[in-house]
PDB file of C-alpha atoms (C1' of nucleotides) in Angstrom:
ATOM      1  CA  MET A1064     -13.136   2.354  -8.196  1.00 44.00           C
ATOM      2  CA  GLU A1065     -10.145   0.405  -9.105  1.00 39.00           C
ATOM      3  CA  GLY A1066     -11.975   0.082 -12.284  1.00 37.00           C
ATOM      4  CA  GLU A1067     -10.793   2.305 -15.041  1.00 39.00           C
ATOM      5  CA  ARG A1068      -8.714  -0.070 -17.017  1.00 40.00           C
ATOM      6  CA  GLY A1069      -8.740   2.216 -19.874  1.00 40.00           C
ATOM      7  CA  VAL A1070      -5.715   3.962 -21.303  1.00 44.00           C
ATOM      8  CA  PRO A1071      -4.159   5.489 -18.348  1.00 46.00           C
ATOM      9  CA  ASN A1072      -1.627   8.011 -19.272  1.00 50.00           C
ATOM     10  CA  TYR A1073       1.068   7.259 -16.798  1.00 51.00           C
ATOM     11  CA  GLU A1074       3.990   9.382 -16.136  1.00 57.00           C
ATOM     12  CA  LEU A1075       6.166   7.303 -13.993  1.00 58.00           C
ATOM     13  CA  GLN A1076       8.404   8.248 -11.180  1.00 59.00           C
ATOM     14  CA  VAL A1077       9.962   5.284  -9.566  1.00 58.00           C
ATOM     15  CA  SER A1078      11.561   5.610  -6.230  1.00 53.00           C
ATOM     16  CA  PHE A1079      14.986   4.313  -5.631  1.00 48.00           C
ATOM     17  CA  SER A1080      17.532   4.844  -3.036  1.00 41.00           C
ATOM     18  CA  THR A1081      20.528   5.078  -5.220  1.00 41.00           C
ATOM     19  CA  PRO A1082      21.389   8.711  -5.056  1.00 38.00           C
ATOM     20  CA  GLN A1083      24.006   8.279  -7.686  1.00 40.00           C
ATOM     21  CA  ALA A1084      21.611   6.984 -10.241  1.00 37.00           C
ATOM     22  CA  ILE A1085      19.135   9.570  -9.308  1.00 35.00           C
ATOM     23  CA  HIS A1086      21.645  12.257  -9.740  1.00 40.00           C
ATOM     24  CA  GLU A1087      22.826  10.981 -13.069  1.00 39.00           C
ATOM     25  CA  MET A1088      19.376  10.663 -14.426  1.00 39.00           C
ATOM     26  CA  GLY A1089      18.096  13.844 -13.079  1.00 35.00           C
ATOM     27  CA  PHE A1090      15.824  12.159 -10.640  1.00 36.00           C
ATOM     28  CA  VAL A1091      13.751  14.135  -8.340  1.00 40.00           C
ATOM     29  CA  GLN A1092      13.856  13.535  -4.690  1.00 39.00           C
ATOM     30  CA  PHE A1093      10.688  12.281  -3.267  1.00 42.00           C
ATOM     31  CA  GLU A1094       9.123  13.193   0.001  1.00 40.00           C
ATOM     32  CA  GLU A1095      10.227  10.296   2.121  1.00 41.00           C
ATOM     33  CA  ASN A1096      13.715  11.301   2.972  1.00 38.00           C
ATOM     34  CA  GLN A1097      15.446   8.221   1.747  1.00 43.00           C
ATOM     35  CA  VAL A1098      13.178   7.505  -1.120  1.00 45.00           C
ATOM     36  CA  LEU A1099      14.049   8.969  -4.433  1.00 45.00           C
ATOM     37  CA  SER A1100      12.335   9.012  -7.716  1.00 47.00           C
ATOM     38  CA  PHE A1101      12.829   9.785 -11.329  1.00 44.00           C
ATOM     39  CA  LEU A1102      10.511  11.116 -13.880  1.00 43.00           C
ATOM     40  CA  ALA A1103       9.938   9.180 -17.039  1.00 40.00           C
ATOM     41  CA  PRO A1104       8.627  10.930 -20.090  1.00 38.00           C
ATOM     42  CA  ALA A1105       4.911  10.948 -20.333  1.00 38.00           C
ATOM     43  CA  GLN A1106       3.315   8.727 -22.912  1.00 38.00           C
ATOM     44  CA  SER A1107       6.404   6.654 -23.158  1.00 36.00           C
ATOM     45  CA  SER A1108       5.964   4.788 -19.984  1.00 39.00           C
ATOM     46  CA  HIS A1109       7.762   1.723 -21.193  1.00 37.00           C
ATOM     47  CA  GLN A1110      11.021   3.524 -21.192  1.00 35.00           C
ATOM     48  CA  ILE A1111      11.050   3.017 -17.547  1.00 35.00           C
ATOM     49  CA  SER A1112      12.876  -0.248 -18.020  1.00 34.00           C
ATOM     50  CA  GLN A1113      16.007   1.553 -18.953  1.00 34.00           C
ATOM     51  CA  PRO A1114      16.622   3.453 -15.776  1.00 32.00           C
ATOM     52  CA  LEU A1115      15.302   0.578 -13.795  1.00 34.00           C
ATOM     53  CA  ASN A1116      17.997  -1.679 -15.047  1.00 34.00           C
ATOM     54  CA  ALA A1117      20.560   0.831 -14.156  1.00 33.00           C
ATOM     55  CA  ALA A1118      19.247   1.157 -10.719  1.00 35.00           C
ATOM     56  CA  THR A1119      18.478  -2.419  -9.941  1.00 37.00           C
ATOM     57  CA  ASN A1120      20.995  -4.461 -11.823  1.00 37.00           C
ATOM     58  CA  SER A1121      22.650  -5.584  -8.677  1.00 37.00           C
ATOM     59  CA  ASN A1122      19.665  -7.502  -7.552  1.00 38.00           C
ATOM     60  CA  SER A1123      16.024  -8.167  -8.150  1.00 37.00           C
ATOM     61  CA  THR A1124      16.471  -9.218 -11.729  1.00 38.00           C
ATOM     62  CA  ASN A1125      15.369 -12.664 -10.816  1.00 38.00           C
ATOM     63  CA  SER A1126      12.438 -11.411  -8.952  1.00 38.00           C
ATOM     64  CA  THR A1127       9.332 -13.175 -10.114  1.00 38.00           C
ATOM     65  CA  ALA A1128       7.435  -9.978 -10.275  1.00 39.00           C
ATOM     66  CA  MET A1129       7.399  -6.506  -8.976  1.00 42.00           C
ATOM     67  CA  GLY A1130       7.662  -7.818  -5.545  1.00 39.00           C
ATOM     68  CA  PHE A1131      10.861  -6.009  -4.876  1.00 39.00           C
ATOM     69  CA  GLY A1132      12.683  -8.689  -3.077  1.00 36.00           C
ATOM     70  CA  HIS A1133      13.967  -8.189   0.346  1.00 37.00           C
ATOM     71  CA  ASN A1134      17.305  -7.284  -1.057  1.00 37.00           C
ATOM     72  CA  ASP A1135      15.768  -4.445  -2.885  1.00 38.00           C
ATOM     73  CA  GLN A1136      14.947  -2.415   0.074  1.00 38.00           C
ATOM     74  CA  VAL A1137      18.226  -0.633  -0.483  1.00 37.00           C
ATOM     75  CA  GLY A1138      17.845   1.733   2.327  1.00 37.00           C
ATOM     76  CA  THR A1139      14.393   2.955   1.668  1.00 41.00           C
ATOM     77  CA  LEU A1140      13.542   1.904   5.130  1.00 40.00           C
ATOM     78  CA  ASP A1141      14.466   3.360   8.374  1.00 39.00           C
ATOM     79  CA  PRO A1142      16.523   1.086  10.566  1.00 37.00           C
ATOM     80  CA  LYS A1143      13.706   0.408  12.887  1.00 38.00           C
ATOM     81  CA  LEU A1144      11.583  -0.956  10.142  1.00 39.00           C
ATOM     82  CA  VAL A1145      14.332  -3.097   8.817  1.00 39.00           C
ATOM     83  CA  ASN A1146      14.817  -4.477  12.217  1.00 38.00           C
ATOM     84  CA  ASP A1147      11.194  -5.288  12.511  1.00 38.00           C
ATOM     85  CA  GLU A1148      11.243  -7.061   9.227  1.00 39.00           C
ATOM     86  CA  ASN A1149      14.139  -9.163  10.190  1.00 39.00           C
ATOM     87  CA  CYS A1150      12.442 -10.152  13.330  1.00 37.00           C
ATOM     88  CA  ALA A1151       9.051 -10.681  11.933  1.00 36.00           C
ATOM     89  CA  SER A1152       9.523 -12.054   8.494  1.00 38.00           C
ATOM     90  CA  ASN A1153      10.057 -15.561   9.699  1.00 38.00           C
ATOM     91  CA  ALA A1154       6.937 -15.544  11.671  1.00 36.00           C
ATOM     92  CA  ASN A1155       5.185 -14.191   8.698  1.00 38.00           C
ATOM     93  CA  ASP A1156       6.343 -16.751   6.247  1.00 39.00           C
ATOM     94  CA  GLY A1157       4.231 -19.789   5.845  1.00 36.00           C
ATOM     95  CA  ASN A1158       1.252 -18.387   7.511  1.00 38.00           C
ATOM     96  CA  ASN A1159      -2.109 -19.295   6.262  1.00 36.00           C
ATOM     97  CA  ASN A1160      -3.500 -17.322   3.422  1.00 36.00           C
ATOM     98  CA  SER A1161      -5.916 -15.363   5.469  1.00 36.00           C
ATOM     99  CA  TRP A1162      -3.658 -13.967   8.093  1.00 38.00           C
ATOM    100  CA  TRP A1163      -5.288 -10.598   8.022  1.00 39.00           C
ATOM    101  CA  ARG A1164      -8.821 -11.713   8.375  1.00 38.00           C
ATOM    102  CA  SER A1165      -8.466 -14.694  10.569  1.00 38.00           C
ATOM    103  CA  SER A1166     -11.590 -14.218  12.574  1.00 37.00           C
ATOM    104  CA  ALA A1167      -9.468 -14.600  15.615  1.00 37.00           C
ATOM    105  CA  SER A1168      -9.881 -11.312  17.303  1.00 38.00           C
ATOM    106  CA  ASP A1169      -7.355 -11.848  20.019  1.00 41.00           C
ATOM    107  CA  LYS A1170      -5.270  -8.821  20.567  1.00 38.00           C
ATOM    108  CA  THR A1171      -2.021 -10.705  20.456  1.00 40.00           C
ATOM    109  CA  LYS A1172      -2.441 -11.317  16.793  1.00 40.00           C
ATOM    110  CA  VAL A1173      -3.120  -7.717  16.258  1.00 40.00           C
ATOM    111  CA  LYS A1174       0.056  -6.920  18.062  1.00 40.00           C
ATOM    112  CA  VAL A1175       2.008  -9.251  15.862  1.00 40.00           C
ATOM    113  CA  ARG A1176       0.414  -7.753  12.832  1.00 42.00           C
ATOM    114  CA  ARG A1177       1.586  -4.354  13.858  1.00 43.00           C
ATOM    115  CA  LYS A1178       5.136  -5.459  14.005  1.00 46.00           C
ATOM    116  CA  LEU A1179       5.228  -6.877  10.545  1.00 47.00           C
ATOM    117  CA  ARG A1180       7.004  -4.630   8.125  1.00 54.00           C
ATOM    118  CA  GLU A1181       7.906  -5.582   4.616  1.00 63.00           C
ATOM    119  CA  PRO A1182      10.311  -3.880   2.268  1.00 71.00           C
ATOM    120  CA  ARG A1183       8.731  -0.871   0.798  1.00 75.00           C
ATOM    121  CA  PHE A1184       9.012   0.727  -2.556  1.00 79.00           C
ATOM    122  CA  CYS A1185       7.620   4.035  -3.621  1.00 80.00           C
ATOM    123  CA  PHE A1186       6.376   5.108  -6.990  1.00 76.00           C
ATOM    124  CA  GLN A1187       5.361   8.525  -7.951  1.00 82.00           C
ATOM    125  CA  THR A1188       3.234   8.632 -11.046  1.00 81.00           C
ATOM    126  CA  ARG A1189       1.268  11.190 -12.880  1.00 80.00           C
ATOM    127  CA  SER A1190      -1.999   9.624 -13.711  1.00 75.00           C
ATOM    128  CA  ASP A1191      -5.678  10.320 -13.782  1.00 72.00           C
ATOM    129  CA  VAL A1192      -6.396   7.013 -12.190  1.00 73.00           C
ATOM    130  CA  ASP A1193      -5.440   6.130  -8.667  1.00 71.00           C
ATOM    131  CA  VAL A1194      -4.675   2.500  -9.177  1.00 72.00           C
ATOM    132  CA  LEU A1195      -2.062   1.659 -11.729  1.00 71.00           C
ATOM    133  CA  ASP A1196      -2.600  -1.461 -13.722  1.00 72.00           C
ATOM    134  CA  ASP A1197       0.492  -3.315 -12.663  1.00 75.00           C
ATOM    135  CA  GLY A1198      -0.784  -6.722 -13.585  1.00 79.00           C
ATOM    136  CA  TYR A1199      -1.755  -7.728 -10.102  1.00 84.00           C
ATOM    137  CA  LYS A1200      -5.143  -7.811  -8.601  1.00 86.00           C
ATOM    138  CA  TRP A1201      -5.715  -5.634  -5.600  1.00 90.00           C
ATOM    139  CA  ARG A1202      -8.478  -5.381  -3.100  1.00 92.00           C
ATOM    140  CA  LYS A1203      -9.056  -2.204  -1.257  1.00 94.00           C
ATOM    141  CA  TYR A1204      -9.284  -2.673   2.472  1.00 93.00           C
ATOM    142  CA  GLY A1205      -9.167   0.811   3.801  1.00 93.00           C
ATOM    143  CA  GLN A1206      -9.052   4.479   3.171  1.00 93.00           C
ATOM    144  CA  LYS A1207      -7.766   7.121   5.446  1.00 92.00           C
ATOM    145  CA  VAL A1208      -7.456  10.851   5.452  1.00 90.00           C
ATOM    146  CA  VAL A1209      -3.885  11.655   6.324  1.00 88.00           C
ATOM    147  CA  LYS A1210      -2.527  14.762   7.816  1.00 86.00           C
ATOM    148  CA  ASN A1211      -1.098  17.411   5.518  1.00 82.00           C
ATOM    149  CA  SER A1212      -2.781  15.864   2.566  1.00 84.00           C
ATOM    150  CA  LEU A1213      -5.914  16.990   0.885  1.00 84.00           C
ATOM    151  CA  HIS A1214      -6.546  13.576  -0.540  1.00 88.00           C
ATOM    152  CA  PRO A1215      -7.310  10.373   1.289  1.00 90.00           C
ATOM    153  CA  ARG A1216      -4.866   7.514   1.247  1.00 92.00           C
ATOM    154  CA  SER A1217      -6.138   4.188   0.033  1.00 93.00           C
ATOM    155  CA  TYR A1218      -4.897   0.828   1.220  1.00 94.00           C
ATOM    156  CA  TYR A1219      -4.839  -2.213  -1.023  1.00 93.00           C
ATOM    157  CA  ARG A1220      -3.879  -5.835  -0.616  1.00 91.00           C
ATOM    158  CA  CYS A1221      -2.969  -8.319  -3.271  1.00 89.00           C
ATOM    159  CA  THR A1222      -5.838 -10.731  -3.642  1.00 86.00           C
ATOM    160  CA  HIS A1223      -3.679 -13.670  -4.585  1.00 82.00           C
ATOM    161  CA  ASN A1224      -3.519 -16.548  -2.149  1.00 75.00           C
ATOM    162  CA  ASN A1225      -0.591 -16.400   0.227  1.00 76.00           C
ATOM    163  CA  CYS A1226       0.477 -13.101  -1.188  1.00 81.00           C
ATOM    164  CA  ARG A1227       0.700 -10.456   1.486  1.00 79.00           C
ATOM    165  CA  VAL A1228       1.814  -7.579  -0.608  1.00 86.00           C
ATOM    166  CA  LYS A1229       0.145  -4.321   0.212  1.00 89.00           C
ATOM    167  CA  LYS A1230       0.165  -0.981  -1.391  1.00 89.00           C
ATOM    168  CA  ARG A1231      -0.868   2.477  -0.422  1.00 91.00           C
ATOM    169  CA  VAL A1232      -2.060   4.995  -2.901  1.00 90.00           C
ATOM    170  CA  GLU A1233      -2.375   8.677  -2.295  1.00 88.00           C
ATOM    171  CA  ARG A1234      -2.335  11.843  -4.301  1.00 86.00           C
ATOM    172  CA  LEU A1235      -0.068  14.742  -3.737  1.00 82.00           C
ATOM    173  CA  SER A1236      -1.840  17.647  -2.215  1.00 76.00           C
ATOM    174  CA  GLU A1237       0.237  20.053  -4.269  1.00 77.00           C
ATOM    175  CA  ASP A1238      -0.540  18.315  -7.499  1.00 79.00           C
ATOM    176  CA  CYS A1239      -3.601  16.180  -7.486  1.00 77.00           C
ATOM    177  CA  ARG A1240      -2.501  14.456 -10.658  1.00 79.00           C
ATOM    178  CA  MET A1241       0.533  13.013  -8.972  1.00 83.00           C
ATOM    179  CA  VAL A1242      -0.117   9.658  -7.423  1.00 86.00           C
ATOM    180  CA  ILE A1243       2.180   8.155  -4.848  1.00 87.00           C
ATOM    181  CA  THR A1244       2.061   4.396  -4.741  1.00 87.00           C
ATOM    182  CA  THR A1245       3.917   2.612  -2.001  1.00 88.00           C
ATOM    183  CA  TYR A1246       4.338  -1.133  -2.325  1.00 87.00           C
ATOM    184  CA  GLU A1247       5.058  -3.142   0.745  1.00 86.00           C
ATOM    185  CA  GLY A1248       6.226  -6.698   0.555  1.00 83.00           C
ATOM    186  CA  ARG A1249       7.016  -9.074  -2.209  1.00 79.00           C
ATOM    187  CA  HIS A1250       4.732 -10.935  -4.546  1.00 80.00           C
ATOM    188  CA  ASN A1251       5.121 -14.671  -4.485  1.00 75.00           C
ATOM    189  CA  HIS A1252       3.352 -15.194  -7.756  1.00 77.00           C
ATOM    190  CA  SER A1253       3.245 -13.886 -11.284  1.00 73.00           C
ATOM    191  CA  PRO A1254       1.003 -11.092 -12.344  1.00 72.00           C
ATOM    192  CA  CYS A1255      -2.418 -12.227 -13.304  1.00 57.00           C
ATOM    193  CA  ASP A1256      -3.379 -11.881 -16.905  1.00 50.00           C
ATOM    194  CA  ASP A1257      -6.562 -10.055 -16.401  1.00 45.00           C
ATOM    195  CA  SER A1258      -5.124  -7.106 -18.145  1.00 44.00           C
ATOM    196  CA  ASN A1259      -3.982  -6.927 -21.702  1.00 44.00           C
ATOM    197  CA  SER A1260      -2.361  -3.604 -21.295  1.00 45.00           C
ATOM    198  CA  SER A1261       1.354  -3.435 -21.635  1.00 46.00           C
ATOM    199  CA  GLU A1262       1.868  -1.252 -18.660  1.00 45.00           C
ATOM    200  CA  HIS A1263       2.456  -4.119 -16.366  1.00 48.00           C
ATOM    201  CA  GLU A1264       5.244  -5.306 -18.560  1.00 46.00           C
ATOM    202  CA  CYS A1265       7.308  -2.432 -17.473  1.00 46.00           C
ATOM    203  CA  PHE A1266       6.184  -2.768 -13.918  1.00 52.00           C
ATOM    204  CA  THR A1267       6.855  -6.426 -13.719  1.00 48.00           C
ATOM    205  CA  SER A1268      10.294  -5.968 -15.086  1.00 44.00           C
ATOM    206  CA  PHE A1269      11.345  -4.683 -11.728  1.00 49.00           C
TER     207      PHE A1269
ATOM    208  C1'  DC B 367     -25.775 -13.771  -4.951  1.00 66.19           C
ATOM    209  C1'  DG B 368     -20.978 -13.304  -4.443  1.00 66.19           C
ATOM    210  C1'  DG B 369     -17.234 -10.423  -4.565  1.00 66.19           C
ATOM    211  C1'  DA B 370     -15.504  -5.721  -4.135  1.00 66.19           C
ATOM    212  C1'  DT B 371     -15.726  -1.277  -1.931  1.00 66.19           C
ATOM    213  C1'  DT B 372     -16.895   1.997   1.678  1.00 66.19           C
ATOM    214  C1'  DT B 373     -16.506   3.728   6.090  1.00 66.19           C
ATOM    215  C1'  DG B 374     -16.578   4.176  11.033  1.00 66.19           C
ATOM    216  C1'  DA B 375     -14.316   2.143  14.847  1.00 66.19           C
ATOM    217  C1'  DC B 376     -10.476   0.304  17.001  1.00 66.19           C
ATOM    218  C1'  DC B 377      -5.664  -0.149  18.195  1.00 66.19           C
ATOM    219  C1'  DA B 378      -0.604   0.563  18.456  1.00 66.19           C
ATOM    220  C1'  DG B 379       3.195   3.602  18.039  1.00 66.19           C
ATOM    221  C1'  DC B 380       5.156   7.899  18.687  1.00 66.19           C
ATOM    222  C1'  DG B 381       6.017  12.514  20.361  1.00 66.19           C
ATOM    223  C1'  DC B 382       5.281  15.732  23.859  1.00 66.19           C
TER     224       DC B 382
ATOM    225  C1'  DG C1089       0.291   9.483  30.771  1.00 66.19           C
ATOM    226  C1'  DC C1090      -2.133  11.539  27.054  1.00 66.19           C
ATOM    227  C1'  DG C1091      -3.370  12.851  22.594  1.00 66.19           C
ATOM    228  C1'  DC C1092      -2.561  12.445  17.765  1.00 66.19           C
ATOM    229  C1'  DT C1093      -1.917   9.832  13.722  1.00 66.19           C
ATOM    230  C1'  DG C1094      -1.520   5.945  10.625  1.00 66.19           C
ATOM    231  C1'  DG C1095      -2.891   1.311   9.651  1.00 66.19           C
ATOM    232  C1'  DT C1096      -6.281  -2.333   9.881  1.00 66.19           C
ATOM    233  C1'  DC C1097     -10.665  -4.588  10.717  1.00 66.19           C
ATOM    234  C1'  DA C1098     -15.196  -5.769   9.631  1.00 66.19           C
ATOM    235  C1'  DA C1099     -20.061  -4.754   8.999  1.00 66.19           C
ATOM    236  C1'  DA C1100     -22.720  -2.453   5.725  1.00 66.19           C
ATOM    237  C1'  DT C1101     -23.340  -1.313   1.208  1.00 66.19           C
ATOM    238  C1'  DC C1102     -22.680  -1.444  -3.677  1.00 66.19           C
ATOM    239  C1'  DC C1103     -22.346  -3.536  -8.094  1.00 66.19           C
ATOM    240  C1'  DG C1104     -21.966  -6.843 -11.882  1.00 66.19           C
TER     241       DG C1104
END
DNA sequence: CGGATTTGACCAGCGC
DNA sequence: GCGCTGGTCAAATCCG
């Protein structure tokens, strides 16, 4: 399903929380109240780096990958979530690499899991494929029909060891070609080279 | 056969 | 307290 590595024709909308930049670039506000996005010209996806620099020059340039460092959350999160992250991130760091599937089925771990919230970043893309080739390898671990959406939401995790980055992918009900990708967390590794496409160059430049 | 995906069940959080 | 919803788990299934 994740499969089609072919020639996706992305039209990128990257979500930021810098209203100024959004305004200047003619960004379009995205559904999550504090998450904003811009629309890059179709078939010229690489131009994304330009607005990205403008929007992210204050931080994240040393980010190893599109992990959107903790500093990058720039208000895309509601205070509660931020609070949770602050509380939970320490406990999260340095865990073993199989924190989500540790056969331990004790409820306490589940509880802890629920509290963990990483910085989130939203993309809105126009694409025929659900999963953008961002250079990372993802494993699908769930799919859910969400309310007010005609399309199911898919849940992915980065397959790299010790990397807990997750992403959600869903299509807009109003426009089934629009794909909303929400990244959660930060990659602690470089993108894998299993893709020779250049798309992930622009993604990883975040 | 091993890894990836699907899918139903379970659970926590939230609003009423 | 209860029901709804989103997020995750894990067994079953699929696929290369």
